[in-house]
PDB file of C-alpha atoms and ligand atoms in Angstrom:
ATOM      1  CA  MET A 243      36.408  70.925  82.971  1.00  0.00           C
ATOM      2  CA  GLY A 244      36.310  68.680  79.509  1.00  0.00           C
ATOM      3  CA  ASN A 245      33.465  68.612  77.200  1.00  0.00           C
ATOM      4  CA  ILE A 246      32.196  65.478  76.443  1.00  0.00           C
ATOM      5  CA  TYR A 247      29.403  64.242  74.484  1.00  0.00           C
ATOM      6  CA  VAL A 248      27.210  61.433  74.867  1.00  0.00           C
ATOM      7  CA  ILE A 249      26.128  59.749  70.888  1.00  0.00           C
ATOM      8  CA  GLY A 250      24.917  56.548  69.438  1.00  0.00           C
ATOM      9  CA  PRO A 251      21.574  55.457  67.772  1.00  0.00           C
ATOM     10  CA  THR A 252      18.610  56.608  67.736  1.00  0.00           C
ATOM     11  CA  GLY A 253      17.026  54.690  70.640  1.00  0.00           C
ATOM     12  CA  ALA A 254      20.588  54.584  72.643  1.00  0.00           C
ATOM     13  CA  GLY A 255      18.900  55.877  76.030  1.00  0.00           C
ATOM     14  CA  LYS A 256      20.989  58.427  75.646  1.00  0.00           C
ATOM     15  CA  THR A 257      18.752  61.274  76.034  1.00  0.00           C
ATOM     16  CA  THR A 258      17.438  58.921  79.258  1.00  0.00           C
ATOM     17  CA  TYR A 259      20.611  58.696  80.490  1.00  0.00           C
ATOM     18  CA  LEU A 260      21.913  62.329  80.788  1.00  0.00           C
ATOM     19  CA  ALA A 261      17.464  62.773  82.112  1.00  0.00           C
ATOM     20  CA  GLY A 262      19.319  59.516  84.841  1.00  0.00           C
ATOM     21  CA  LEU A 263      21.841  62.039  85.630  1.00  0.00           C
ATOM     22  CA  ALA A 264      20.190  65.193  86.570  1.00  0.00           C
ATOM     23  CA  TYR A 265      17.765  63.370  88.457  1.00  0.00           C
ATOM     24  CA  TRP A 266      20.342  61.196  90.486  1.00  0.00           C
ATOM     25  CA  PRO A 267      18.951  60.591  93.724  1.00  0.00           C
ATOM     26  CA  ASP A 268      20.306  62.784  96.688  1.00  0.00           C
ATOM     27  CA  ARG A 269      19.903  59.305  98.882  1.00  0.00           C
ATOM     28  CA  THR A 270      22.658  59.740 101.350  1.00  0.00           C
ATOM     29  CA  ASN A 271      24.108  55.858 100.908  1.00  0.00           C
ATOM     30  CA  SER A 272      25.112  57.196  97.377  1.00  0.00           C
ATOM     31  CA  LYS A 273      28.439  57.645  96.374  1.00  0.00           C
ATOM     32  CA  PHE A 274      28.500  60.451  93.914  1.00  0.00           C
ATOM     33  CA  ARG A 275      26.182  64.047  94.517  1.00  0.00           C
ATOM     34  CA  ILE A 276      25.539  65.130  90.981  1.00  0.00           C
ATOM     35  CA  THR A 277      24.553  69.096  90.912  1.00  0.00           C
ATOM     36  CA  GLY A 278      23.130  70.194  87.838  1.00  0.00           C
ATOM     37  CA  ILE A 279      24.156  74.165  86.656  1.00  0.00           C
ATOM     38  CA  THR A 280      22.686  75.267  82.831  1.00  0.00           C
ATOM     39  CA  GLU A 281      18.948  75.736  82.578  1.00  0.00           C
ATOM     40  CA  ASP A 282      18.906  73.564  79.981  1.00  0.00           C
ATOM     41  CA  ALA A 283      20.742  70.349  83.090  1.00  0.00           C
ATOM     42  CA  LYS A 284      18.380  72.125  85.444  1.00  0.00           C
ATOM     43  CA  LYS A 285      15.389  71.841  83.557  1.00  0.00           C
ATOM     44  CA  ILE A 286      15.936  67.923  82.058  1.00  0.00           C
ATOM     45  CA  ALA A 287      15.826  67.134  86.257  1.00  0.00           C
ATOM     46  CA  ALA A 288      12.645  68.856  86.317  1.00  0.00           C
ATOM     47  CA  LYS A 289      11.821  66.828  83.261  1.00  0.00           C
ATOM     48  CA  ALA A 290      13.130  63.437  84.658  1.00  0.00           C
ATOM     49  CA  GLU A 291      10.586  63.192  87.491  1.00  0.00           C
ATOM     50  CA  THR A 292       8.208  62.602  84.926  1.00  0.00           C
ATOM     51  CA  ILE A 293      10.917  60.486  82.254  1.00  0.00           C
ATOM     52  CA  ILE A 294      11.715  58.308  85.285  1.00  0.00           C
ATOM     53  CA  LEU A 295       9.732  57.839  87.290  1.00  0.00           C
ATOM     54  CA  ASN A 296       5.898  57.894  85.920  1.00  0.00           C
ATOM     55  CA  GLY A 297       7.201  56.570  82.190  1.00  0.00           C
ATOM     56  CA  ALA A 298       6.121  59.523  80.272  1.00  0.00           C
ATOM     57  CA  SER A 299       7.288  58.455  76.825  1.00  0.00           C
ATOM     58  CA  LEU A 300      10.383  60.285  75.533  1.00  0.00           C
ATOM     59  CA  GLU A 301      10.318  61.828  72.171  1.00  0.00           C
ATOM     60  CA  PRO A 302      13.123  60.594  70.092  1.00  0.00           C
ATOM     61  CA  THR A 303      15.664  63.822  69.795  1.00  0.00           C
ATOM     62  CA  ILE A 304      15.128  64.959  66.530  1.00  0.00           C
ATOM     63  CA  ILE A 305      16.564  68.153  64.270  1.00  0.00           C
ATOM     64  CA  ASP A 306      13.554  69.346  63.025  1.00  0.00           C
ATOM     65  CA  GLY A 307      14.952  72.322  61.759  1.00  0.00           C
ATOM     66  CA  VAL A 308      13.110  75.249  63.095  1.00  0.00           C
ATOM     67  CA  LYS A 309      13.491  75.608  67.153  1.00  0.00           C
ATOM     68  CA  ILE A 310      17.377  73.137  66.106  1.00  0.00           C
ATOM     69  CA  LYS A 311      19.015  75.068  63.153  1.00  0.00           C
ATOM     70  CA  SER A 312      22.067  74.634  64.109  1.00  0.00           C
ATOM     71  CA  PHE A 313      24.276  73.119  67.045  1.00  0.00           C
ATOM     72  CA  TYR A 314      24.753  75.690  69.453  1.00  0.00           C
ATOM     73  CA  ASP A 315      20.242  75.087  69.810  1.00  0.00           C
ATOM     74  CA  LEU A 316      21.298  71.577  71.510  1.00  0.00           C
ATOM     75  CA  PRO A 317      20.453  71.518  74.966  1.00  0.00           C
ATOM     76  CA  LEU A 318      23.734  71.989  77.027  1.00  0.00           C
ATOM     77  CA  TYR A 319      23.925  69.656  80.243  1.00  0.00           C
ATOM     78  CA  SER A 320      26.725  71.084  82.709  1.00  0.00           C
ATOM     79  CA  PHE A 321      27.153  68.898  85.811  1.00  0.00           C
ATOM     80  CA  GLU A 322      29.170  68.446  88.964  1.00  0.00           C
ATOM     81  CA  ILE A 323      29.731  65.436  90.214  1.00  0.00           C
ATOM     82  CA  ASP A 324      30.808  65.336  94.163  1.00  0.00           C
ATOM     83  CA  ILE A 325      32.244  61.476  94.959  1.00  0.00           C
ATOM     84  CA  LYS A 326      31.928  60.772  98.383  1.00  0.00           C
ATOM     85  CA  ARG A 327      35.272  59.690  99.955  1.00  0.00           C
ATOM     86  CA  GLN A 328      36.387  57.902 103.809  1.00  0.00           C
ATOM     87  CA  TRP A 329      37.132  60.603 105.564  1.00  0.00           C
ATOM     88  CA  TRP A 330      41.054  60.094 105.275  1.00  0.00           C
ATOM     89  CA  GLN A 331      40.569  60.077 101.032  1.00  0.00           C
ATOM     90  CA  MET A 332      40.098  63.706  99.517  1.00  0.00           C
ATOM     91  CA  PRO A 333      37.277  65.425  97.955  1.00  0.00           C
ATOM     92  CA  GLU A 334      37.018  64.769  94.795  1.00  0.00           C
ATOM     93  CA  LYS A 335      34.906  66.534  91.876  1.00  0.00           C
ATOM     94  CA  ILE A 336      33.946  65.976  88.267  1.00  0.00           C
ATOM     95  CA  ASN A 337      33.206  69.058  86.159  1.00  0.00           C
ATOM     96  CA  LEU A 338      30.744  68.375  83.336  1.00  0.00           C
ATOM     97  CA  VAL A 339      29.576  69.872  79.847  1.00  0.00           C
ATOM     98  CA  MET A 340      27.532  67.312  77.692  1.00  0.00           C
ATOM     99  CA  ARG A 341      25.365  67.597  74.844  1.00  0.00           C
ATOM    100  CA  ASP A 342      22.948  64.869  73.828  1.00  0.00           C
ATOM    101  CA  TYR A 343      23.366  64.481  70.205  1.00  0.00           C
ATOM    102  CA  PRO A 344      19.883  63.187  68.003  1.00  0.00           C
ATOM    103  CA  GLY A 345      20.235  59.282  66.886  1.00  0.00           C
ATOM    104  CA  GLU A 346      19.659  60.127  63.605  1.00  0.00           C
ATOM    105  CA  ILE A 347      22.864  61.676  62.655  1.00  0.00           C
ATOM    106  CA  PHE A 348      24.744  58.330  63.885  1.00  0.00           C
ATOM    107  CA  ASN A 349      22.365  56.370  61.782  1.00  0.00           C
ATOM    108  CA  GLU A 350      23.497  58.509  58.341  1.00  0.00           C
ATOM    109  CA  LEU A 351      26.995  58.172  59.325  1.00  0.00           C
ATOM    110  CA  THR A 352      26.565  54.347  57.304  1.00  0.00           C
ATOM    111  CA  ALA A 353      24.925  55.984  54.343  1.00  0.00           C
ATOM    112  CA  GLY A 354      27.053  58.982  53.369  1.00  0.00           C
ATOM    113  CA  VAL A 355      26.584  62.557  55.186  1.00  0.00           C
ATOM    114  CA  SER A 356      24.420  64.283  53.376  1.00  0.00           C
ATOM    115  CA  ASN A 357      22.637  67.073  55.529  1.00  0.00           C
ATOM    116  CA  PRO A 358      24.658  70.287  56.355  1.00  0.00           C
ATOM    117  CA  LEU A 359      23.719  70.737  59.639  1.00  0.00           C
ATOM    118  CA  HIS A 360      23.893  66.617  60.619  1.00  0.00           C
ATOM    119  CA  GLN A 361      27.829  67.365  59.221  1.00  0.00           C
ATOM    120  CA  GLU A 362      28.302  70.457  61.394  1.00  0.00           C
ATOM    121  CA  PHE A 363      26.917  68.000  64.821  1.00  0.00           C
ATOM    122  CA  LEU A 364      30.047  65.775  64.024  1.00  0.00           C
ATOM    123  CA  ASP A 365      32.385  68.563  63.043  1.00  0.00           C
ATOM    124  CA  GLU A 366      31.305  69.705  66.818  1.00  0.00           C
ATOM    125  CA  SER A 367      31.581  66.450  67.966  1.00  0.00           C
ATOM    126  CA  LEU A 368      35.737  65.947  67.362  1.00  0.00           C
ATOM    127  CA  ILE A 369      36.714  70.078  68.406  1.00  0.00           C
ATOM    128  CA  LYS A 370      39.403  69.763  70.054  1.00  0.00           C
ATOM    129  CA  ASP A 371      37.944  70.721  73.557  1.00  0.00           C
ATOM    130  CA  VAL A 372      36.258  67.532  73.614  1.00  0.00           C
ATOM    131  CA  VAL A 373      38.079  64.983  75.239  1.00  0.00           C
ATOM    132  CA  GLY A 374      35.900  62.043  74.785  1.00  0.00           C
ATOM    133  CA  CYS A 375      32.828  60.759  73.537  1.00  0.00           C
ATOM    134  CA  LEU A 376      30.457  57.812  74.980  1.00  0.00           C
ATOM    135  CA  ILE A 377      29.290  56.183  72.506  1.00  0.00           C
ATOM    136  CA  LEU A 378      25.962  54.181  73.582  1.00  0.00           C
ATOM    137  CA  PHE A 379      24.701  51.286  71.734  1.00  0.00           C
ATOM    138  CA  HIS A 380      22.138  49.299  72.986  1.00  0.00           C
ATOM    139  CA  LYS A 381      21.427  45.879  70.470  1.00  0.00           C
ATOM    140  CA  TRP A 382      23.564  43.358  70.532  1.00  0.00           C
ATOM    141  CA  GLU A 383      21.510  40.698  68.471  1.00  0.00           C
ATOM    142  CA  ALA A 384      22.526  38.988  65.483  1.00  0.00           C
ATOM    143  CA  GLY A 385      22.851  41.341  62.834  1.00  0.00           C
ATOM    144  CA  SER A 386      23.467  44.917  64.950  1.00  0.00           C
ATOM    145  CA  ASP A 387      27.103  43.815  64.744  1.00  0.00           C
ATOM    146  CA  LEU A 388      27.350  44.369  60.941  1.00  0.00           C
ATOM    147  CA  PHE A 389      25.736  47.849  61.192  1.00  0.00           C
ATOM    148  CA  TYR A 390      27.417  49.378  64.795  1.00  0.00           C
ATOM    149  CA  ALA A 391      30.913  48.688  62.739  1.00  0.00           C
ATOM    150  CA  ARG A 392      29.743  50.152  59.558  1.00  0.00           C
ATOM    151  CA  VAL A 393      28.796  53.170  61.716  1.00  0.00           C
ATOM    152  CA  ILE A 394      31.963  52.922  63.729  1.00  0.00           C
ATOM    153  CA  GLU A 395      34.287  52.634  60.960  1.00  0.00           C
ATOM    154  CA  ARG A 396      32.452  55.929  59.809  1.00  0.00           C
ATOM    155  CA  PHE A 397      33.125  57.575  62.657  1.00  0.00           C
ATOM    156  CA  ILE A 398      36.647  56.364  62.923  1.00  0.00           C
ATOM    157  CA  ASN A 399      37.678  57.746  59.992  1.00  0.00           C
ATOM    158  CA  LEU A 400      35.955  60.886  60.149  1.00  0.00           C
ATOM    159  CA  MET A 401      38.009  61.229  63.527  1.00  0.00           C
ATOM    160  CA  ASP A 402      41.386  60.704  61.266  1.00  0.00           C
ATOM    161  CA  GLU A 403      40.195  63.136  58.994  1.00  0.00           C
ATOM    162  CA  ARG A 404      40.428  65.811  61.801  1.00  0.00           C
ATOM    163  CA  ASP A 405      43.769  64.634  63.242  1.00  0.00           C
ATOM    164  CA  ARG A 406      41.374  63.085  66.706  1.00  0.00           C
ATOM    165  CA  THR A 407      42.280  59.585  65.957  1.00  0.00           C
ATOM    166  CA  GLN A 408      45.098  59.741  68.747  1.00  0.00           C
ATOM    167  CA  ASP A 409      43.870  62.101  71.614  1.00  0.00           C
ATOM    168  CA  LEU A 410      39.818  61.570  71.442  1.00  0.00           C
ATOM    169  CA  ARG A 411      38.947  58.630  74.428  1.00  0.00           C
ATOM    170  CA  LEU A 412      35.931  56.335  73.445  1.00  0.00           C
ATOM    171  CA  ALA A 413      34.106  55.048  75.835  1.00  0.00           C
ATOM    172  CA  VAL A 414      31.928  52.185  74.577  1.00  0.00           C
ATOM    173  CA  ALA A 415      29.094  50.829  76.903  1.00  0.00           C
ATOM    174  CA  MET A 416      26.211  48.660  76.040  1.00  0.00           C
ATOM    175  CA  SER A 417      23.229  50.529  77.605  1.00  0.00           C
ATOM    176  CA  LYS A 418      19.948  49.081  79.427  1.00  0.00           C
ATOM    177  CA  CYS A 419      22.136  46.435  80.967  1.00  0.00           C
ATOM    178  CA  GLU A 420      19.588  45.190  83.161  1.00  0.00           C
ATOM    179  CA  ARG A 421      18.579  43.307  80.533  1.00  0.00           C
ATOM    180  CA  GLY A 422      18.984  39.660  81.621  1.00  0.00           C
ATOM    181  CA  GLU A 423      20.817  38.330  78.460  1.00  0.00           C
ATOM    182  CA  ILE A 424      23.412  40.908  79.076  1.00  0.00           C
ATOM    183  CA  TRP A 425      23.335  41.509  82.763  1.00  0.00           C
ATOM    184  CA  PRO A 426      25.670  38.588  83.498  1.00  0.00           C
ATOM    185  CA  GLY A 427      28.018  40.049  81.214  1.00  0.00           C
ATOM    186  CA  ARG A 428      28.208  43.490  82.923  1.00  0.00           C
ATOM    187  CA  LEU A 429      31.500  42.707  84.809  1.00  0.00           C
ATOM    188  CA  ASP A 430      33.473  41.907  81.815  1.00  0.00           C
ATOM    189  CA  PRO A 431      32.062  44.060  78.796  1.00  0.00           C
ATOM    190  CA  GLU A 432      34.565  44.146  76.710  1.00  0.00           C
ATOM    191  CA  LEU A 433      35.251  40.004  76.592  1.00  0.00           C
ATOM    192  CA  ASP A 434      31.068  39.281  77.740  1.00  0.00           C
ATOM    193  CA  ILE A 435      29.368  41.716  75.526  1.00  0.00           C
ATOM    194  CA  PHE A 436      30.860  43.244  72.971  1.00  0.00           C
ATOM    195  CA  LYS A 437      33.667  40.871  71.995  1.00  0.00           C
ATOM    196  CA  LEU A 438      30.868  38.341  72.192  1.00  0.00           C
ATOM    197  CA  HIS A 439      28.338  40.032  70.480  1.00  0.00           C
ATOM    198  CA  LEU A 440      29.836  42.311  68.405  1.00  0.00           C
ATOM    199  CA  PRO A 441      32.792  41.397  67.450  1.00  0.00           C
ATOM    200  CA  ARG A 442      33.348  42.989  64.360  1.00  0.00           C
ATOM    201  CA  THR A 443      32.175  46.102  65.870  1.00  0.00           C
ATOM    202  CA  THR A 444      34.636  45.554  68.984  1.00  0.00           C
ATOM    203  CA  SER A 445      38.149  44.451  66.966  1.00  0.00           C
ATOM    204  CA  ILE A 446      37.384  47.638  64.508  1.00  0.00           C
ATOM    205  CA  LEU A 447      37.448  49.667  67.998  1.00  0.00           C
ATOM    206  CA  ARG A 448      40.979  48.283  69.037  1.00  0.00           C
ATOM    207  CA  ARG A 449      42.359  47.799  65.803  1.00  0.00           C
ATOM    208  CA  ARG A 450      42.305  51.897  64.931  1.00  0.00           C
ATOM    209  CA  ILE A 451      42.093  53.403  68.637  1.00  0.00           C
ATOM    210  CA  PRO A 452      45.428  53.239  70.784  1.00  0.00           C
ATOM    211  CA  TYR A 453      44.389  51.293  73.675  1.00  0.00           C
ATOM    212  CA  LYS A 454      44.794  54.373  76.305  1.00  0.00           C
ATOM    213  CA  ASN A 455      41.929  56.025  74.368  1.00  0.00           C
ATOM    214  CA  LEU A 456      39.274  52.871  74.491  1.00  0.00           C
ATOM    215  CA  GLN A 457      36.956  51.414  77.144  1.00  0.00           C
ATOM    216  CA  PHE A 458      34.241  49.513  77.722  1.00  0.00           C
ATOM    217  CA  TYR A 459      31.223  50.022  79.473  1.00  0.00           C
ATOM    218  CA  ALA A 460      27.661  48.420  80.430  1.00  0.00           C
ATOM    219  CA  ILE A 461      24.912  50.556  81.576  1.00  0.00           C
ATOM    220  CA  SER A 462      21.829  50.105  82.448  1.00  0.00           C
ATOM    221  CA  THR A 463      19.804  53.691  83.721  1.00  0.00           C
ATOM    222  CA  PHE A 464      17.178  51.682  84.916  1.00  0.00           C
ATOM    223  CA  GLY A 465      18.851  49.185  86.863  1.00  0.00           C
ATOM    224  CA  VAL A 466      17.684  46.049  88.929  1.00  0.00           C
ATOM    225  CA  LEU A 467      15.443  46.144  91.795  1.00  0.00           C
ATOM    226  CA  HIS A 468      18.396  45.037  94.355  1.00  0.00           C
ATOM    227  CA  ARG A 469      21.956  43.903  94.812  1.00  0.00           C
ATOM    228  CA  ASN A 470      20.587  40.413  95.384  1.00  0.00           C
ATOM    229  CA  ASP A 471      17.701  40.260  93.086  1.00  0.00           C
ATOM    230  CA  PRO A 472      18.466  40.987  89.480  1.00  0.00           C
ATOM    231  CA  ARG A 473      15.698  41.391  88.237  1.00  0.00           C
ATOM    232  CA  PRO A 474      15.332  44.237  85.391  1.00  0.00           C
ATOM    233  CA  ASN A 475      13.443  47.644  87.423  1.00  0.00           C
ATOM    234  CA  ARG A 476      11.459  47.820  84.711  1.00  0.00           C
ATOM    235  CA  ALA A 477       8.504  47.665  82.664  1.00  0.00           C
ATOM    236  CA  ASP A 478       7.179  46.848  79.365  1.00  0.00           C
ATOM    237  CA  GLU A 479       4.097  47.932  77.850  1.00  0.00           C
ATOM    238  CA  LEU A 480       2.291  45.640  75.712  1.00  0.00           C
ATOM    239  CA  GLY A 481       3.710  46.525  72.000  1.00  0.00           C
ATOM    240  CA  SER A 482       5.186  49.850  72.980  1.00  0.00           C
ATOM    241  CA  PRO A 483       9.163  50.494  72.445  1.00  0.00           C
ATOM    242  CA  HIS A 484       9.276  52.248  75.030  1.00  0.00           C
ATOM    243  CA  SER A 485      10.293  50.978  78.836  1.00  0.00           C
ATOM    244  CA  VAL A 486       9.187  52.498  82.498  1.00  0.00           C
ATOM    245  CA  LEU A 487      10.661  51.993  86.024  1.00  0.00           C
ATOM    246  CA  ARG A 488       8.772  49.592  87.473  1.00  0.00           C
ATOM    247  CA  GLU A 489       9.590  50.331  90.703  1.00  0.00           C
ATOM    248  CA  PRO A 490      10.460  53.752  91.534  1.00  0.00           C
ATOM    249  CA  LEU A 491      11.050  54.004  94.546  1.00  0.00           C
ATOM    250  CA  LYS A 492      13.595  51.068  93.880  1.00  0.00           C
ATOM    251  CA  TRP A 493      15.913  52.897  91.326  1.00  0.00           C
ATOM    252  CA  ARG A 494      19.513  52.372  91.768  1.00  0.00           C
ATOM    253  CA  PRO A 495      21.368  53.042  87.974  1.00  0.00           C
ATOM    254  CA  TYR A 496      23.674  50.443  87.026  1.00  0.00           C
ATOM    255  CA  GLY A 497      27.236  52.091  85.749  1.00  0.00           C
ATOM    256  CA  MET A 498      26.412  55.743  85.160  1.00  0.00           C
ATOM    257  CA  ILE A 499      29.044  57.095  86.332  1.00  0.00           C
ATOM    258  CA  SER A 500      32.460  54.626  86.279  1.00  0.00           C
ATOM    259  CA  PRO A 501      32.628  55.795  81.972  1.00  0.00           C
ATOM    260  CA  LEU A 502      32.156  59.716  82.642  1.00  0.00           C
ATOM    261  CA  TYR A 503      35.092  58.779  85.479  1.00  0.00           C
ATOM    262  CA  TRP A 504      37.361  57.927  82.701  1.00  0.00           C
ATOM    263  CA  LEU A 505      36.467  59.696  79.941  1.00  0.00           C
ATOM    264  CA  SER A 506      36.965  63.413  81.848  1.00  0.00           C
ATOM    265  CA  LYS A 507      39.927  61.956  83.789  1.00  0.00           C
ATOM    266  CA  GLY A 508      42.333  58.754  81.469  1.00  0.00           C
ATOM    267  CA  LYS A 509      42.109  56.547  84.995  1.00  0.00           C
ATOM    268  CA  LYS A 510      39.651  54.507  86.098  1.00  0.00           C
ATOM    269  CA  MET A 511      37.183  55.177  88.722  1.00  0.00           C
ATOM    270  CA  GLY A 512      38.458  53.214  92.433  1.00  0.00           C
ATOM    271  CA  LEU A 513      37.280  49.396  92.826  1.00  0.00           C
ATOM    272  CA  THR A 514      35.363  50.644  95.971  1.00  0.00           C
ATOM    273  CA  ILE A 515      34.035  53.833  94.532  1.00  0.00           C
ATOM    274  CA  ASN A 516      32.356  51.787  91.739  1.00  0.00           C
ATOM    275  CA  ASN A 517      28.474  51.934  91.399  1.00  0.00           C
TER     276      ASN A 517
HETATM  277  N1  GTP B 876      15.628  48.630  79.465  1.00  0.00           N
HETATM  278  C1  GTP B 876      15.928  49.993  79.556  1.00  0.00           C
HETATM  279  N2  GTP B 876      14.939  51.060  78.636  1.00  0.00           N
HETATM  280  C2  GTP B 876      15.616  51.670  78.618  1.00  0.00           C
HETATM  281  C3  GTP B 876      17.107  52.277  79.280  1.00  0.00           C
HETATM  282  N3  GTP B 876      17.200  53.592  79.200  1.00  0.00           N
HETATM  283  C4  GTP B 876      16.143  54.161  78.264  1.00  0.00           C
HETATM  284  N4  GTP B 876      15.597  52.809  78.016  1.00  0.00           N
HETATM  285  C5  GTP B 876      14.165  52.892  77.337  1.00  0.00           C
HETATM  286  O1  GTP B 876      15.298  53.280  75.897  1.00  0.00           O
HETATM  287  C6  GTP B 876      14.164  54.555  75.230  1.00  0.00           C
HETATM  288  C7  GTP B 876      14.923  55.634  74.058  1.00  0.00           C
HETATM  289  O2  GTP B 876      15.306  56.446  75.113  1.00  0.00           O
HETATM  290  P1  GTP B 876      15.741  57.494  74.285  1.00  0.00           P
HETATM  291  O3  GTP B 876      17.215  57.961  75.624  1.00  0.00           O
HETATM  292  O4  GTP B 876      15.126  57.722  73.796  1.00  0.00           O
HETATM  293  O5  GTP B 876      16.691  57.162  73.110  1.00  0.00           O
HETATM  294  P2  GTP B 876      17.851  57.580  72.367  1.00  0.00           P
HETATM  295  O6  GTP B 876      19.600  57.283  72.483  1.00  0.00           O
HETATM  296  O7  GTP B 876      17.838  59.972  73.253  1.00  0.00           O
HETATM  297  O8  GTP B 876      16.891  58.507  70.980  1.00  0.00           O
HETATM  298  P3  GTP B 876      17.327  59.124  70.222  1.00  0.00           P
HETATM  299  O9  GTP B 876      16.735  60.473  70.561  1.00  0.00           O
HETATM  300  O10 GTP B 876      15.934  59.012  69.109  1.00  0.00           O
HETATM  301  O11 GTP B 876      18.796  59.287  69.372  1.00  0.00           O
HETATM  302  C8  GTP B 876      13.006  54.411  76.040  1.00  0.00           C
HETATM  303  O12 GTP B 876      11.869  54.228  75.506  1.00  0.00           O
HETATM  304  C9  GTP B 876      13.703  54.861  77.252  1.00  0.00           C
HETATM  305  O13 GTP B 876      12.814  54.287  78.022  1.00  0.00           O
HETATM  306  C10 GTP B 876      17.482  51.192  80.250  1.00  0.00           C
HETATM  307  O14 GTP B 876      18.159  51.623  81.295  1.00  0.00           O
HETATM  308  N5  GTP B 876      16.507  50.805  80.030  1.00  0.00           N
HETATM  309 MG1   MG B 877      17.373  61.740  72.857  1.00  0.00          MG
END
């Protein structure tokens, strides 16, 4: 079982993604069954109902110094994902231990980390029992590339210092990919989202991370309304940075499992079971 941490700047959708996993719809036609193992995983599943279905606005994950004094105070999510396959195939399972990082740590990387607690968090994300990181980005507009490139460069420097550049897997994903401008790019995210909109960030990653340890993904925890109706399943409240599901009963998250499969197993999930 490998530990996987979800990192990325503030507002990238990390907590929502974890809540989505915890609250995975138990539909008969879903190819996955996700079971929360730890207390925290069960707690967030209960919360996810309000987060995902009723649009309760999600607070940014912060280190407030009172509740979270050390890395070990961060909630620990452990999930078991069963992949339903055809009857003649061996059943497959992914066991995950995940932590939800506050984005502020990632943001701070550009300026250099001065807060010792932040440093502890970064160190923990690079210890040997972490097999991989899911890095979520959500901005693709001009200007974001420079910021992401700087952050990623610093993060890879830290990997280097801790001797992890050769064995830590990085799944780099564009989140909220149901957005019309990037939705068509989801089929080949490296080329049509990352190289196109974040060329500098992509080239640093490709240059410094071994080919086999780096994959690009597009994820949408919200998803679109239907396979044949690619309107985002999202209702934006005017003037609010928060988005909520437009039609909760049609919740079809996109691309959430494949990066986890790759991060934990080091091979891609078969095309037939792609979600
Ligand atoms: N459109 C859309 N919005 C999303 C999606 N996932 C999350 N969001 C919204 O993005 C905002 C930020 O999400 P969070 O999950 O709090 O982001 P975070 O990465 O945990 O942020 P920090 O805790 O500050 O680091 C919320 O308003 C979410 O509703 C998605 O798939 N699509
Ligand atoms: Mg958060």
